[in-house]
Short mmCIF file of C-alpha atoms in Angstrom, two decimals:
data_model
loop_
_atom_site.label_atom_id
_atom_site.label_comp_id
_atom_site.label_asym_id
_atom_site.label_seq_id
_atom_site.Cartn_x
_atom_site.Cartn_y
_atom_site.Cartn_z
CA MET F 849 -77.02 4.35 17.97
CA THR F 850 -75.69 7.80 17.48
CA ALA F 851 -76.16 9.05 13.95
CA PRO F 852 -73.06 9.88 11.97
CA SER F 853 -72.30 13.57 11.72
CA THR F 854 -73.64 15.11 8.54
CA PHE F 855 -72.92 18.71 9.52
CA GLY F 856 -71.79 20.75 6.54
CA LEU F 857 -72.80 18.18 3.93
CA SER F 858 -75.09 18.85 0.98
CA SER F 859 -78.71 17.72 1.17
CA GLU F 860 -77.93 14.85 -1.26
CA ALA F 861 -75.10 13.59 0.98
CA ARG F 862 -77.31 13.88 4.07
CA ASN F 863 -80.05 11.95 2.26
CA LEU F 864 -77.63 9.15 1.37
CA HIS F 865 -76.47 8.98 4.99
CA TRP F 866 -80.11 8.79 6.07
CA LEU F 867 -80.88 6.04 3.53
CA LEU F 868 -77.89 4.01 4.70
CA THR F 869 -78.72 4.45 8.39
CA ASN F 870 -82.31 3.48 7.68
CA LEU F 871 -81.20 0.37 5.78
CA VAL F 872 -79.04 -0.81 8.70
CA GLU F 873 -81.59 -0.02 11.41
CA GLU F 874 -84.74 -1.24 9.66
CA VAL F 875 -83.63 -4.52 8.09
CA PRO F 876 -83.13 -7.39 10.55
CA GLY F 877 -79.85 -9.23 10.20
CA ILE F 878 -77.80 -6.53 8.49
CA GLN F 879 -74.43 -6.34 10.21
CA SER F 880 -72.61 -3.71 8.14
CA VAL F 881 -72.98 -1.79 4.90
CA ALA F 882 -70.53 -0.09 2.54
CA VAL F 883 -70.99 1.97 -0.61
CA VAL F 884 -67.91 1.74 -2.80
CA SER F 885 -67.08 3.84 -5.85
CA SER F 886 -66.37 2.27 -9.23
CA ASP F 887 -62.66 2.74 -8.56
CA GLY F 888 -62.86 0.85 -5.24
CA LEU F 889 -62.89 3.73 -2.77
CA LEU F 890 -65.18 3.69 0.26
CA LEU F 891 -67.83 6.41 -0.05
CA LEU F 892 -70.25 5.62 2.75
CA SER F 893 -70.44 3.03 5.50
CA SER F 894 -72.47 1.98 8.49
CA ASP F 895 -71.27 2.90 11.96
CA ALA F 896 -68.99 0.08 13.16
CA SER F 897 -69.29 1.22 16.81
CA ARG F 898 -73.00 0.30 16.69
CA HIS F 899 -72.06 -3.31 16.12
CA ALA F 900 -69.52 -3.38 18.94
CA GLU F 901 -72.20 -2.04 21.32
CA ALA F 902 -74.68 -4.66 20.09
CA ARG F 903 -72.14 -7.46 20.64
CA GLU F 904 -71.42 -6.23 24.17
CA ALA F 905 -75.16 -6.03 24.96
CA ALA F 906 -75.66 -9.57 23.63
CA GLY F 907 -72.67 -10.84 25.61
CA THR F 908 -70.76 -12.08 22.58
CA ALA F 909 -67.31 -11.07 21.42
CA LYS F 910 -67.80 -12.47 17.93
CA PRO F 911 -67.18 -9.82 15.25
CA THR F 912 -70.18 -8.81 13.14
CA GLY F 913 -68.29 -7.76 10.04
CA PRO F 914 -65.08 -8.39 8.22
CA ARG F 915 -62.55 -7.72 10.99
CA GLY F 916 -64.92 -5.01 12.23
CA SER F 917 -63.77 -2.55 9.61
CA SER F 918 -65.82 -0.77 6.99
CA ALA F 919 -62.59 -0.42 4.97
CA ASP F 920 -62.25 -4.22 4.96
CA LEU F 921 -65.85 -4.61 3.80
CA ALA F 922 -65.25 -2.03 1.07
CA THR F 923 -62.16 -3.93 -0.12
CA ILE F 924 -64.06 -7.22 -0.25
CA VAL F 925 -67.04 -5.63 -2.05
CA SER F 926 -64.76 -3.95 -4.58
CA GLY F 927 -62.82 -7.13 -5.29
CA ILE F 928 -65.84 -9.41 -5.66
CA GLY F 929 -67.66 -6.74 -7.65
CA SER F 930 -64.74 -6.49 -10.05
CA LEU F 931 -64.64 -10.27 -10.48
CA THR F 932 -68.35 -10.48 -11.27
CA VAL F 933 -68.13 -7.62 -13.79
CA GLY F 934 -65.24 -9.42 -15.49
CA ALA F 935 -67.09 -12.74 -15.46
CA ALA F 936 -70.19 -11.15 -16.98
CA LYS F 937 -68.08 -9.66 -19.78
CA LEU F 938 -66.30 -12.95 -20.48
CA MET F 939 -69.56 -14.87 -20.53
CA GLU F 940 -71.29 -12.16 -22.58
CA PHE F 941 -74.36 -12.21 -20.33
CA GLY F 942 -74.70 -8.45 -19.94
CA LYS F 943 -74.00 -6.40 -16.84
CA ALA F 944 -73.69 -7.99 -13.40
CA LYS F 945 -76.62 -6.77 -11.28
CA HIS F 946 -76.04 -8.46 -7.94
CA THR F 947 -73.92 -11.09 -6.25
CA MET F 948 -74.53 -13.13 -3.13
CA VAL F 949 -71.99 -15.16 -1.19
CA ALA F 950 -73.51 -17.48 1.42
CA MET F 951 -71.18 -18.61 4.20
CA ASP F 952 -71.68 -20.78 7.27
CA GLU F 953 -72.08 -17.81 9.60
CA GLY F 954 -73.23 -14.98 7.38
CA SER F 955 -73.84 -13.69 3.88
CA LEU F 956 -72.41 -11.01 1.66
CA PHE F 957 -74.66 -9.20 -0.79
CA ILE F 958 -73.33 -6.91 -3.50
CA MET F 959 -75.53 -4.85 -5.79
CA SER F 960 -74.54 -2.53 -8.63
CA ILE F 961 -75.52 1.12 -8.47
CA SER F 962 -76.18 2.90 -11.78
CA ASP F 963 -72.88 4.82 -11.87
CA GLY F 964 -70.69 1.73 -11.40
CA SER F 965 -70.56 2.09 -7.64
CA LEU F 966 -71.45 -0.90 -5.49
CA LEU F 967 -73.59 -1.42 -2.41
CA GLY F 968 -72.25 -4.16 -0.16
CA VAL F 969 -74.10 -5.66 2.79
CA HIS F 970 -72.79 -8.15 5.33
CA GLY F 971 -75.73 -10.07 6.77
CA ALA F 972 -76.06 -12.44 9.70
CA ALA F 973 -76.49 -16.16 9.02
CA ASP F 974 -80.17 -16.00 9.96
CA CYS F 975 -81.08 -12.95 7.88
CA ASP F 976 -83.87 -13.27 5.34
CA MET F 977 -81.97 -12.94 2.06
CA SER F 978 -85.03 -11.87 0.09
CA VAL F 979 -85.79 -9.05 2.55
CA VAL F 980 -82.17 -7.85 2.47
CA ALA F 981 -82.10 -7.95 -1.35
CA TYR F 982 -85.41 -6.08 -1.56
CA HIS F 983 -84.21 -3.27 0.72
CA MET F 984 -80.89 -3.09 -1.10
CA ALA F 985 -82.79 -2.65 -4.38
CA LEU F 986 -84.80 0.17 -2.78
CA PHE F 987 -81.56 1.85 -1.64
CA VAL F 988 -80.01 1.50 -5.11
CA GLY F 989 -83.16 2.88 -6.74
CA ARG F 990 -83.16 5.90 -4.47
CA ALA F 991 -79.40 6.51 -4.41
CA GLY F 992 -78.42 5.68 -7.97
CA HIS F 993 -79.67 8.86 -9.62
CA VAL F 994 -78.05 11.22 -7.10
CA LEU F 995 -74.61 9.60 -6.88
CA THR F 996 -72.96 12.10 -9.23
CA PRO F 997 -69.19 12.65 -9.53
CA GLU F 998 -69.56 15.78 -7.38
CA LEU F 999 -71.40 13.86 -4.65
CA ARG F 1000 -68.85 11.03 -4.75
CA ASN F 1001 -66.07 13.59 -4.24
CA GLU F 1002 -67.98 15.16 -1.35
CA LEU F 1003 -68.50 11.76 0.31
CA ARG F 1004 -64.82 10.82 -0.11
CA LYS F 1005 -63.73 14.12 1.38
CA SER F 1006 -66.12 13.75 4.34
CA LEU F 1007 -64.70 10.26 5.05
CA GLU F 1008 -61.14 11.56 4.85
CA ASP F 1009 -62.02 14.44 7.17
CA SER F 1010 -63.70 12.11 9.68
CA GLU F 1011 -60.70 9.75 9.65
CA SER F 1012 -58.31 12.63 10.30
CA THR F 1013 -60.42 13.89 13.22
CA GLY F 1014 -61.29 10.43 14.54
CA SER F 1015 -65.05 10.89 14.20
CA VAL F 1016 -67.45 8.51 12.44
CA ARG F 1017 -69.41 9.56 9.35
#
């Protein structure tokens, strides 16, 4: 896997990229990851080309994420996250901390980050859910305190710049 370009980013942004890359590479069964802001915008995502290469190497054409797009994963994470926040308010059970959706051929994990942002992970059907949840909690613990409004703006801008140039961040 080629690492996403972090040239010109602050040390905090580079650290978040490193944490995300490490999460994807070190935890078996993780297919794709997205960090979404509280207003539903994609801030950070795993490299979708990595998954296409892995499918080709395994000889399968089956997609490993929602339509292969980090934007699609971000939309799903934002929508489900919003529903769970609303449900928690209606039920008066406090804040929603995490959500898991188990499907026949995969799982979706969503975890709140301290600033209202969300971490979403699409996992393979055979992933160990407790291992994924543990590593997501580590990511949230490490990322939550640095995800300031300034850093969110920097991450959004870097994604917009990479989309306009066709490179992956």
